[in-house]
Coordinates of C-alpha atoms in Angstrom, one line a residue:
M1 CA -55.3 -26.0 59.4
N2 CA -54.1 -29.2 60.9
E3 CA -51.4 -30.9 58.9
Q4 CA -52.6 -34.3 57.5
K5 CA -50.5 -37.1 56.1
K6 CA -49.7 -36.4 52.5
T7 CA -50.7 -38.7 49.7
G8 CA -48.4 -37.2 47.2
Y9 CA -51.3 -36.0 45.1
A10 CA -52.1 -32.3 45.1
S11 CA -55.8 -32.6 44.4
I12 CA -56.2 -34.6 47.6
D13 CA -53.6 -33.0 49.9
K14 CA -54.3 -29.4 48.9
P15 CA -51.1 -28.3 50.7
W16 CA -51.6 -24.6 49.8
L17 CA -54.5 -24.2 52.2
K18 CA -52.1 -23.8 55.1
F19 CA -51.3 -20.4 53.7
Y20 CA -54.9 -19.2 54.0
S21 CA -57.1 -18.3 57.0
E22 CA -60.1 -20.4 58.1
E23 CA -62.4 -17.6 56.9
A24 CA -60.9 -17.6 53.4
I25 CA -61.1 -21.4 53.2
N26 CA -64.7 -21.9 54.6
A27 CA -66.5 -18.7 53.5
P28 CA -69.4 -19.6 51.2
L29 CA -69.1 -18.4 47.6
P30 CA -71.4 -15.7 46.4
Q31 CA -74.7 -16.8 44.9
C32 CA -75.7 -13.5 43.2
S33 CA -75.1 -11.3 40.2
M34 CA -72.0 -9.2 39.7
Y35 CA -74.1 -6.2 40.4
E36 CA -75.6 -7.6 43.6
Y37 CA -72.1 -8.6 44.8
L38 CA -70.8 -5.1 44.2
V39 CA -73.8 -3.6 46.1
L40 CA -73.1 -6.0 49.0
K41 CA -69.4 -5.2 49.2
C42 CA -69.9 -1.4 48.8
K43 CA -72.3 -1.2 51.7
G44 CA -70.9 1.3 54.2
R45 CA -68.3 2.6 51.7
E46 CA -70.6 5.0 49.8
D47 CA -68.2 8.0 50.6
Y48 CA -65.1 6.1 49.6
P49 CA -63.5 7.1 46.2
A50 CA -64.3 4.3 43.7
L51 CA -62.9 5.7 40.5
N52 CA -60.3 8.3 39.6
Y53 CA -60.4 9.3 35.9
F54 CA -57.7 11.8 35.0
G55 CA -58.3 13.5 38.4
T56 CA -62.1 13.3 38.4
K57 CA -63.0 11.3 41.5
I58 CA -66.3 9.3 41.7
S59 CA -67.4 7.9 45.0
Y60 CA -68.9 4.5 45.5
G61 CA -72.2 6.1 46.2
E62 CA -72.0 8.1 42.9
L63 CA -70.9 5.0 41.0
M64 CA -73.9 3.0 42.2
Q65 CA -76.2 5.9 41.2
G66 CA -74.7 5.9 37.7
I67 CA -75.0 2.1 37.5
N68 CA -78.7 2.1 38.6
R69 CA -79.5 4.9 36.2
A70 CA -77.7 3.1 33.3
A71 CA -79.7 -0.1 34.1
A72 CA -83.0 1.8 34.0
A73 CA -81.9 3.5 30.7
F74 CA -81.0 0.3 29.0
H75 CA -84.4 -1.1 30.2
E76 CA -86.1 1.8 28.6
L77 CA -84.1 1.1 25.4
G78 CA -85.8 -2.3 25.4
I79 CA -83.0 -4.5 26.8
K80 CA -84.2 -7.6 28.6
A81 CA -82.7 -10.4 30.7
G82 CA -80.8 -12.9 28.5
E83 CA -80.3 -10.5 25.6
T84 CA -76.8 -9.8 24.4
V85 CA -75.3 -6.3 24.2
T86 CA -72.0 -5.8 22.6
I87 CA -69.4 -3.5 24.2
C88 CA -66.5 -2.4 22.1
A89 CA -64.6 0.0 24.2
I90 CA -61.7 1.0 26.5
T91 CA -62.2 1.6 30.2
T92 CA -64.1 4.8 31.2
P93 CA -66.5 5.4 34.1
E94 CA -69.4 5.3 31.6
I95 CA -68.4 1.9 30.3
I96 CA -68.1 0.6 33.9
C97 CA -71.7 1.9 34.5
A98 CA -72.8 0.2 31.3
I99 CA -71.3 -3.2 32.3
Y100 CA -72.8 -3.3 35.8
G101 CA -76.1 -1.7 34.6
L102 CA -76.6 -4.4 31.9
N103 CA -75.6 -7.0 34.5
K104 CA -78.4 -5.7 36.8
L105 CA -80.9 -6.3 34.0
G106 CA -79.6 -9.8 33.4
A107 CA -78.2 -9.0 30.0
V108 CA -75.0 -10.6 28.6
C109 CA -72.1 -8.3 27.8
N110 CA -70.4 -9.4 24.6
I111 CA -67.0 -7.6 25.1
I112 CA -65.0 -7.1 22.0
E113 CA -61.5 -5.6 21.6
P114 CA -61.8 -2.4 19.5
R115 CA -58.5 -3.0 17.7
V116 CA -59.8 -6.2 16.1
N117 CA -60.5 -5.8 12.4
V118 CA -64.1 -4.8 11.4
E119 CA -64.9 -8.2 9.8
Q120 CA -64.1 -10.0 13.0
I121 CA -66.1 -7.5 15.1
K122 CA -69.0 -8.0 12.7
R123 CA -68.9 -11.7 12.9
R124 CA -68.8 -11.7 16.7
I125 CA -71.8 -9.4 16.9
V126 CA -73.8 -11.5 14.4
D127 CA -72.9 -14.7 16.1
A128 CA -74.1 -13.3 19.5
S129 CA -77.3 -12.0 18.0
S130 CA -76.6 -8.6 19.4
D131 CA -78.8 -5.7 18.3
V132 CA -77.2 -3.0 20.5
I133 CA -73.5 -1.9 20.6
V134 CA -72.0 0.3 23.3
L135 CA -68.8 1.9 21.9
C136 CA -66.4 4.8 22.6
D137 CA -66.7 7.7 20.3
V138 CA -63.1 7.3 19.1
F139 CA -64.1 4.0 17.4
Y140 CA -67.3 5.3 15.9
K141 CA -65.8 6.2 12.5
K142 CA -64.2 2.8 12.1
L143 CA -67.5 1.0 12.9
S144 CA -70.1 3.3 11.5
T145 CA -70.6 1.5 8.2
M146 CA -70.9 -1.9 10.0
I147 CA -73.4 -0.3 12.5
N148 CA -75.6 0.8 9.6
E149 CA -75.3 -2.4 7.7
L150 CA -76.4 -4.5 10.7
E151 CA -79.0 -1.9 11.7
L152 CA -77.6 -1.8 15.2
T153 CA -78.6 0.7 17.9
A154 CA -75.3 2.3 18.9
V155 CA -74.7 3.9 22.3
V156 CA -71.8 6.2 21.8
V157 CA -69.7 7.0 24.9
P158 CA -67.4 10.0 24.9
V159 CA -64.0 9.1 26.3
T160 CA -63.7 12.6 27.6
G161 CA -67.1 12.6 29.2
S162 CA -65.8 12.2 32.8
M163 CA -62.6 14.1 32.4
P164 CA -62.2 17.5 34.0
F165 CA -63.5 20.0 31.4
G166 CA -63.7 17.2 28.9
K167 CA -64.4 18.0 25.3
K168 CA -67.5 16.5 23.8
L169 CA -66.6 14.7 20.6
V170 CA -69.7 12.7 20.0
A171 CA -71.8 15.5 18.3
S172 CA -69.1 16.2 15.7
L173 CA -68.5 12.5 15.0
M174 CA -72.2 11.8 14.6
R175 CA -72.8 14.8 12.3
K176 CA -70.3 13.4 9.9
N177 CA -72.6 10.4 9.4
P178 CA -76.2 11.6 9.1
K179 CA -77.4 8.0 8.6
S180 CA -76.2 7.1 12.1
R181 CA -78.4 4.9 14.2
G182 CA -76.5 6.2 17.3
I183 CA -77.6 7.6 20.6
T184 CA -75.3 9.5 22.8
W185 CA -74.5 8.4 26.4
R186 CA -76.0 11.6 27.7
K187 CA -79.3 11.0 25.9
L188 CA -79.4 7.4 27.0
M189 CA -78.9 8.4 30.7
K190 CA -81.8 10.8 30.4
L191 CA -84.0 7.8 29.6
G192 CA -83.2 6.4 33.0
E193 CA -83.7 9.6 35.0
G194 CA -85.9 9.0 38.0
K195 CA -86.5 5.4 37.1
D196 CA -85.4 2.1 38.7
V197 CA -85.5 -1.6 37.8
K198 CA -85.3 -4.7 40.0
P199 CA -82.0 -6.6 39.8
F200 CA -82.1 -10.0 37.9
Y201 CA -80.2 -13.1 38.8
E202 CA -80.5 -16.8 38.1
K203 CA -78.0 -19.6 38.5
N204 CA -75.6 -20.0 35.5
H205 CA -76.4 -16.6 34.1
I206 CA -73.7 -15.5 31.7
A207 CA -72.3 -12.1 32.8
A208 CA -69.8 -11.7 29.9
I209 CA -68.5 -13.2 26.7
I210 CA -64.7 -12.5 26.5
Y211 CA -62.7 -13.5 23.5
T212 CA -59.5 -15.5 23.5
G213 CA -57.3 -17.6 21.2
G214 CA -57.5 -20.0 24.1
T215 CA -56.0 -23.5 24.1
T216 CA -57.3 -24.7 20.8
G217 CA -56.0 -22.0 18.4
I218 CA -59.0 -20.3 16.9
A219 CA -60.5 -17.2 18.5
K220 CA -63.5 -18.1 20.7
G221 CA -65.9 -16.3 23.0
V222 CA -65.5 -17.6 26.6
M223 CA -68.7 -17.5 28.5
L224 CA -68.1 -16.3 32.1
S225 CA -71.0 -16.6 34.6
D226 CA -71.7 -14.3 37.5
R227 CA -70.7 -17.1 39.8
A228 CA -67.3 -17.5 38.1
V229 CA -66.5 -13.8 38.1
N230 CA -67.7 -13.3 41.7
S231 CA -65.8 -16.4 42.9
V232 CA -62.4 -15.0 41.7
A233 CA -63.0 -11.6 43.2
H234 CA -64.2 -13.3 46.5
Q235 CA -61.2 -15.6 46.7
Y236 CA -58.8 -12.6 46.2
T237 CA -60.5 -10.3 48.7
L238 CA -60.5 -13.0 51.4
G239 CA -57.2 -14.6 50.6
I240 CA -55.1 -11.5 49.9
D241 CA -54.8 -8.5 52.2
I242 CA -56.5 -5.8 50.2
K243 CA -57.6 -2.8 52.3
A244 CA -60.6 -0.6 51.4
G245 CA -59.8 3.0 50.8
K246 CA -56.3 2.4 49.2
K247 CA -55.5 3.0 45.6
F248 CA -55.3 0.5 42.7
L249 CA -53.8 1.5 39.3
N250 CA -55.8 -0.3 36.6
I251 CA -53.9 -0.4 33.3
M252 CA -55.6 -3.6 31.9
P253 CA -58.4 -3.3 29.3
P254 CA -61.9 -4.7 30.0
F255 CA -61.9 -6.9 26.9
I256 CA -59.5 -9.4 28.5
A257 CA -60.5 -11.5 31.5
Y258 CA -57.4 -10.3 33.4
G259 CA -58.7 -6.7 33.1
F260 CA -62.4 -7.5 33.4
V261 CA -62.1 -9.5 36.6
C262 CA -58.8 -8.6 38.3
G263 CA -58.6 -5.0 37.0
L264 CA -62.2 -4.0 37.7
H265 CA -64.5 -6.3 39.6
M266 CA -62.0 -7.5 42.1
P267 CA -60.7 -4.1 43.2
L268 CA -64.1 -2.5 43.2
S269 CA -65.4 -5.4 45.3
A270 CA -62.6 -4.7 47.7
G271 CA -63.6 -1.1 48.1
V272 CA -60.4 0.5 46.8
E273 CA -60.0 3.6 44.6
V274 CA -59.5 2.4 41.0
I275 CA -57.3 4.7 39.0
I276 CA -58.4 4.2 35.3
I277 CA -55.9 4.4 32.6
P278 CA -57.9 3.9 29.4
K279 CA -54.9 3.8 27.0
F280 CA -51.8 2.3 28.6
E281 CA -48.4 3.2 27.2
P282 CA -45.6 1.1 28.9
T283 CA -43.2 4.0 28.5
R284 CA -45.4 6.1 30.8
F285 CA -45.7 3.4 33.5
A286 CA -43.1 5.1 35.7
F287 CA -44.8 8.5 35.3
M288 CA -48.2 7.0 36.4
I289 CA -46.6 5.4 39.5
K290 CA -45.0 8.7 40.5
R291 CA -48.2 10.7 39.8
Y292 CA -50.8 8.4 41.5
R293 CA -48.7 6.6 44.1
P294 CA -50.9 3.4 43.9
N295 CA -50.8 0.8 46.7
Y296 CA -51.7 -1.9 44.2
F297 CA -51.1 -2.4 40.5
L298 CA -51.0 -5.2 37.9
G299 CA -48.9 -5.7 34.8
V300 CA -47.2 -8.2 32.5
P301 CA -43.4 -8.8 32.4
S302 CA -42.8 -6.4 29.6
H303 CA -44.3 -3.5 31.7
Y304 CA -41.9 -4.2 34.5
E305 CA -38.9 -4.4 32.2
E306 CA -39.8 -1.0 30.8
L307 CA -40.1 0.3 34.3
M308 CA -36.6 -0.8 35.2
K309 CA -34.8 0.4 32.0
G310 CA -36.4 3.9 31.9
G311 CA -34.5 5.5 34.7
E312 CA -37.5 7.7 35.6
L313 CA -37.8 6.2 39.1
D314 CA -34.2 6.7 40.1
G315 CA -34.2 7.9 43.7
V316 CA -38.0 7.6 44.0
D317 CA -39.2 6.1 47.3
M318 CA -41.9 3.5 46.4
S319 CA -42.6 2.3 49.9
F320 CA -46.3 3.1 49.3
V321 CA -46.6 -0.1 47.1
D322 CA -48.3 -3.0 48.9
V323 CA -48.7 -5.3 46.0
A324 CA -47.1 -5.3 42.6
G325 CA -48.9 -8.0 40.6
M326 CA -47.8 -9.7 37.5
G327 CA -49.4 -12.2 35.1
G328 CA -50.3 -12.7 31.5
D329 CA -46.9 -14.0 30.2
A330 CA -43.9 -16.1 31.3
L331 CA -41.3 -14.5 33.6
N332 CA -37.8 -16.0 33.7
K333 CA -36.0 -16.3 37.1
E334 CA -33.2 -13.9 36.2
T335 CA -35.7 -11.1 35.3
E336 CA -37.7 -11.8 38.5
I337 CA -34.5 -11.5 40.6
E338 CA -33.7 -8.2 38.8
I339 CA -37.2 -6.8 39.4
N340 CA -37.1 -7.7 43.1
A341 CA -33.7 -6.0 43.4
F342 CA -35.2 -3.0 41.7
F343 CA -38.0 -3.0 44.3
R344 CA -35.5 -3.1 47.2
Q345 CA -33.6 -0.2 45.7
H346 CA -36.8 1.8 45.9
N347 CA -37.7 0.9 49.4
M348 CA -40.5 -1.5 48.5
N349 CA -40.9 -4.1 51.2
V350 CA -42.5 -6.5 48.7
A351 CA -41.4 -8.9 46.0
V352 CA -43.2 -9.1 42.7
D353 CA -46.5 -10.9 43.3
K354 CA -46.8 -13.4 40.4
G355 CA -49.9 -15.2 39.3
Y356 CA -51.1 -17.7 36.7
G357 CA -54.4 -18.1 35.0
M358 CA -56.4 -18.4 31.8
T359 CA -59.6 -16.8 30.3
E360 CA -61.2 -20.2 30.6
M361 CA -60.9 -20.0 34.4
C362 CA -62.0 -16.4 34.6
S363 CA -58.4 -15.1 34.6
S364 CA -56.4 -15.9 37.8
V365 CA -56.3 -19.3 39.5
C366 CA -53.2 -18.9 41.7
T367 CA -51.0 -16.2 43.2
T368 CA -48.0 -15.6 45.4
S369 CA -48.2 -13.8 48.7
A370 CA -45.9 -12.7 51.5
A371 CA -46.3 -16.2 53.0
I372 CA -45.1 -18.1 50.0
N373 CA -43.3 -16.4 47.1
E374 CA -40.6 -18.7 45.6
I375 CA -38.4 -17.5 42.8
G376 CA -39.6 -19.1 39.6
S377 CA -43.0 -20.1 41.0
V378 CA -46.3 -18.6 39.9
G379 CA -47.7 -19.1 43.4
V380 CA -50.3 -21.4 45.0
P381 CA -54.0 -22.0 44.1
L382 CA -56.6 -19.6 45.3
P383 CA -58.4 -21.0 48.4
S384 CA -61.5 -22.5 46.6
T385 CA -59.5 -23.6 43.5
T386 CA -57.7 -26.9 42.9
I387 CA -54.7 -27.3 40.6
S388 CA -52.8 -30.5 39.9
I389 CA -50.5 -32.0 37.4
F390 CA -51.7 -34.8 35.0
E391 CA -50.2 -36.9 32.3
P392 CA -50.9 -34.8 29.2
G393 CA -54.3 -35.5 27.7
T394 CA -55.4 -37.9 30.4
D395 CA -56.8 -37.9 33.9
R396 CA -53.8 -39.8 35.4
E397 CA -52.6 -37.5 38.2
L398 CA -48.9 -37.1 38.8
K399 CA -47.1 -36.6 42.1
Y400 CA -45.2 -33.7 43.4
G401 CA -42.2 -32.7 41.3
E402 CA -43.3 -34.6 38.2
S403 CA -43.9 -32.5 35.1
G404 CA -47.1 -32.8 33.2
E405 CA -50.2 -30.9 32.0
I406 CA -51.5 -28.3 34.5
C407 CA -55.2 -28.9 35.1
I408 CA -57.6 -26.8 37.1
T409 CA -61.0 -27.2 38.7
G410 CA -63.0 -24.7 40.7
P411 CA -65.8 -22.1 40.7
G412 CA -64.1 -19.8 38.2
M413 CA -64.5 -22.3 35.4
M414 CA -66.0 -21.0 32.2
H415 CA -69.5 -22.1 31.1
G416 CA -68.0 -23.0 27.8
Y417 CA -67.0 -21.5 24.4
F418 CA -69.9 -19.6 22.9
G419 CA -71.0 -21.5 19.8
H420 CA -68.1 -23.9 20.0
S421 CA -69.3 -26.9 22.0
A422 CA -66.9 -29.2 20.2
E423 CA -64.0 -27.1 21.3
T424 CA -65.4 -26.9 24.8
V425 CA -65.2 -30.6 25.3
K426 CA -61.5 -30.6 24.2
V427 CA -60.7 -28.3 27.2
I428 CA -63.2 -29.3 29.9
K429 CA -62.9 -33.0 30.7
K430 CA -64.5 -35.1 33.5
H431 CA -62.0 -37.0 35.5
A432 CA -62.4 -40.2 37.5
D433 CA -63.0 -38.1 40.6
G434 CA -66.3 -37.0 39.0
L435 CA -65.1 -33.4 38.7
D436 CA -64.8 -31.3 35.6
W437 CA -61.2 -30.1 35.0
V438 CA -59.9 -27.5 32.5
H439 CA -56.9 -28.8 30.6
S440 CA -54.6 -25.8 30.2
Q441 CA -52.1 -27.3 27.7
D442 CA -49.4 -25.7 29.9
I443 CA -46.7 -28.0 31.2
G444 CA -45.6 -27.6 34.8
Y445 CA -45.0 -29.2 38.2
M446 CA -46.0 -28.6 41.8
T447 CA -44.0 -28.8 45.0
E448 CA -45.0 -30.4 48.3
N449 CA -46.0 -27.0 49.7
G450 CA -48.4 -26.3 46.8
S451 CA -46.2 -23.9 44.7
L452 CA -46.8 -24.2 41.0
Y453 CA -44.0 -23.9 38.4
V454 CA -44.8 -23.5 34.7
V455 CA -42.2 -25.1 32.5
G456 CA -43.7 -24.3 29.1
R457 CA -46.7 -24.6 26.9
I458 CA -47.6 -27.6 24.8
K459 CA -48.3 -25.4 21.8
R460 CA -45.0 -23.6 22.3
M461 CA -43.1 -26.9 22.5
L462 CA -40.7 -27.1 19.5
I463 CA -40.2 -30.4 17.7
R464 CA -36.8 -30.7 16.0
P465 CA -36.4 -32.5 12.6
D466 CA -35.1 -35.5 14.6
G467 CA -38.3 -35.6 16.6
H468 CA -36.7 -34.3 19.8
N469 CA -39.0 -32.0 22.0
V470 CA -37.5 -28.7 23.1
W471 CA -39.0 -26.3 25.6
P472 CA -38.3 -22.6 24.7
S473 CA -38.6 -21.4 28.3
Q474 CA -35.5 -23.5 29.3
I475 CA -33.4 -21.9 26.6
E476 CA -34.7 -18.5 27.5
S477 CA -33.9 -19.0 31.1
V478 CA -30.3 -19.9 30.3
I479 CA -29.8 -17.0 27.8
C480 CA -31.1 -14.5 30.4
E481 CA -28.5 -15.6 32.9
H482 CA -25.9 -13.7 30.8
P483 CA -25.4 -10.2 32.3
G484 CA -25.5 -8.7 28.8
V485 CA -29.1 -9.9 28.1
L486 CA -32.1 -7.7 28.8
Q487 CA -34.8 -9.9 27.2
C488 CA -35.0 -13.1 25.2
S489 CA -37.6 -15.1 23.4
V490 CA -37.2 -18.4 21.6
V491 CA -39.3 -19.7 18.7
G492 CA -39.0 -22.3 16.0
R493 CA -37.5 -21.8 12.5
K494 CA -38.3 -24.2 9.7
V495 CA -35.4 -26.2 8.3
E496 CA -36.4 -26.5 4.7
S497 CA -39.7 -26.2 2.8
G498 CA -41.6 -29.4 2.8
K499 CA -39.7 -30.9 5.8
N500 CA -41.0 -31.5 9.3
G501 CA -39.5 -30.0 12.4
V502 CA -38.0 -26.6 13.5
L503 CA -34.8 -25.5 15.1
P504 CA -34.7 -23.3 18.2
T505 CA -34.1 -19.7 17.3
A506 CA -33.4 -17.0 19.9
F507 CA -34.3 -13.3 19.6
V508 CA -32.2 -11.3 22.1
V509 CA -32.4 -7.8 23.4
A510 CA -28.9 -6.9 24.6
K511 CA -28.1 -4.3 27.2
Q512 CA -26.2 -1.3 26.2
G513 CA -22.4 -1.6 25.9
F514 CA -22.4 -5.2 24.8
E515 CA -21.0 -6.0 21.3
Y516 CA -23.2 -8.4 19.4
K517 CA -20.5 -10.7 17.9
K518 CA -18.8 -11.3 21.3
L519 CA -22.2 -11.7 23.0
R520 CA -23.3 -14.2 20.5
E521 CA -20.2 -16.3 21.1
E522 CA -20.7 -16.2 24.8
L523 CA -24.3 -17.2 24.5
V524 CA -23.5 -20.2 22.3
K525 CA -20.9 -21.3 24.9
L526 CA -23.4 -20.8 27.7
N527 CA -26.1 -22.8 25.9
F528 CA -23.7 -25.8 25.5
E529 CA -22.6 -25.6 29.1
K530 CA -26.1 -25.5 30.6
L531 CA -28.2 -27.5 28.2
P532 CA -28.1 -30.9 26.4
E533 CA -26.8 -30.6 22.8
R534 CA -30.2 -31.1 21.2
D535 CA -31.8 -28.4 23.4
V536 CA -29.5 -25.5 22.5
A537 CA -30.5 -22.5 20.3
Q538 CA -29.3 -22.9 16.8
Y539 CA -29.8 -19.3 15.6
Y540 CA -29.4 -16.0 17.4
Y541 CA -30.8 -12.6 16.3
F542 CA -30.3 -9.4 18.1
V543 CA -33.3 -6.9 18.1
D544 CA -33.9 -3.6 19.7
E545 CA -37.1 -4.8 21.3
L546 CA -39.3 -7.8 21.2
P547 CA -42.6 -7.4 19.3
L548 CA -45.6 -7.3 21.6
T549 CA -49.3 -8.0 21.3
P550 CA -51.7 -5.1 22.1
V551 CA -52.0 -6.3 25.7
G552 CA -48.2 -6.5 26.2
K553 CA -47.4 -10.1 25.7
V554 CA -44.6 -11.3 23.5
D555 CA -45.9 -11.8 19.9
Y556 CA -44.6 -15.2 19.2
R557 CA -46.2 -15.4 15.8
R558 CA -44.5 -12.3 14.6
L559 CA -41.1 -13.7 15.9
E560 CA -41.8 -17.0 14.0
Q561 CA -42.4 -15.0 10.9
L562 CA -39.2 -13.0 11.4
A563 CA -37.2 -16.2 12.1
N564 CA -38.4 -17.8 8.9
E565 CA -37.7 -14.7 6.8
A566 CA -34.2 -14.2 8.2
K567 CA -31.1 -15.0 6.4
E568 CA -28.4 -17.2 7.9

């Protein structure tokens, strides 16, 4: 691109476009269903491996046959375009066939995390008017009473179904509940044998509802259209060098946008071999990398921290890695430097590839690359996405280097929160430029080359009793500068019952060999040296590990609870 005179406003200048090819910038966005986009991208790759499930390899041709058969089977079951089918499952080849098969029919996938309590699952099914649930057999016992109560048709998928010599668990589980309304996956697929259905697509069709706490606190279903999902995959496959035939280790579950879009649809659209890990254990991350030797993988910061401290990769040549992606949670500069040093020690010619996104924007909206990967930055916007900084809660755009609310506009934008129109308008706001922008409630700034830096989250901002605002990420960054600190997270601790305000409280994971009392003294000194007096941590607690949510993010609510229960 030709360099133009900068106005100082990112939404006008779009300085990040210089890092992309003309094809990536000008290529038209897909106007089709997820299913049709996959068909288009898989053409000519039928013999390439698409899925690897515990050693069982499924080619793209075989995957498409499974998807088409699943679509025909669901059609025979009575599913029509626009109807909502609930999926409560982990990733297996059958679940992937179900998702794309339902999309071919024009159905809406209501994707629910299986670990959510039964009452929440029930409420989400009732709200979505879903009469059919697709679930893994390992969750059948937990949900069987609810299934009968709601008179759902349950399609029960064996997690071992595609494994080599897999055990068939469905029959025994179903026999324990003779009142079951279930149908096994095998029986369902027989309904689709020898049949076919025409693919359905219409503009603004909702491909999936994926749940998030989002930016407004309560759990909500985010409606993601085919256009939104395809646009993210399209921007990645054009903007990032992902080569068909290579291997992608997928450890992200399908019930989060990060897993649904970046863990499944994007790599399958790129023609790579997706290695499915249905139940991810961070302690086995190193084993998986050694075993599968993936060229691409994604994770959150805690996964990489586990990778470094385990020692299982000592002496292992990891030059086969092309992209090691990271998102989902904040990463401080010190840990990023450590991770990159770890990569160099293992012959990886890459730095950690960071990103930033939100479910409301169909997961990722920006990423780093070989061309621009600054320490501390989360990258530059994807080629068809615009990010800029605004005065919080307004449409007054700020200039480069000024901190404010990160706002995003682009084709990945959600259709809205399902059943929560009042919450939707709090997040999607029309600006003076006539465009709809998602207000992230994250605070950050952008440099003149388009690199985005996230400073903190409005909701994580701590307000002291004296009214002073404190950003936890700034304290965390300072504490992690100490060589004795492995991890750190800062939350607020209430001062007294009935009084407003909290005090910054640091939870620290120390490296082996460091004595807590001495380390605490040094951290207090470091805080006062690096931060204004009102910004320093007031309390320090040493823990063996930070509590994590089921998807590997730091569980701030649990830390707040621990902080308020702790003694002086």
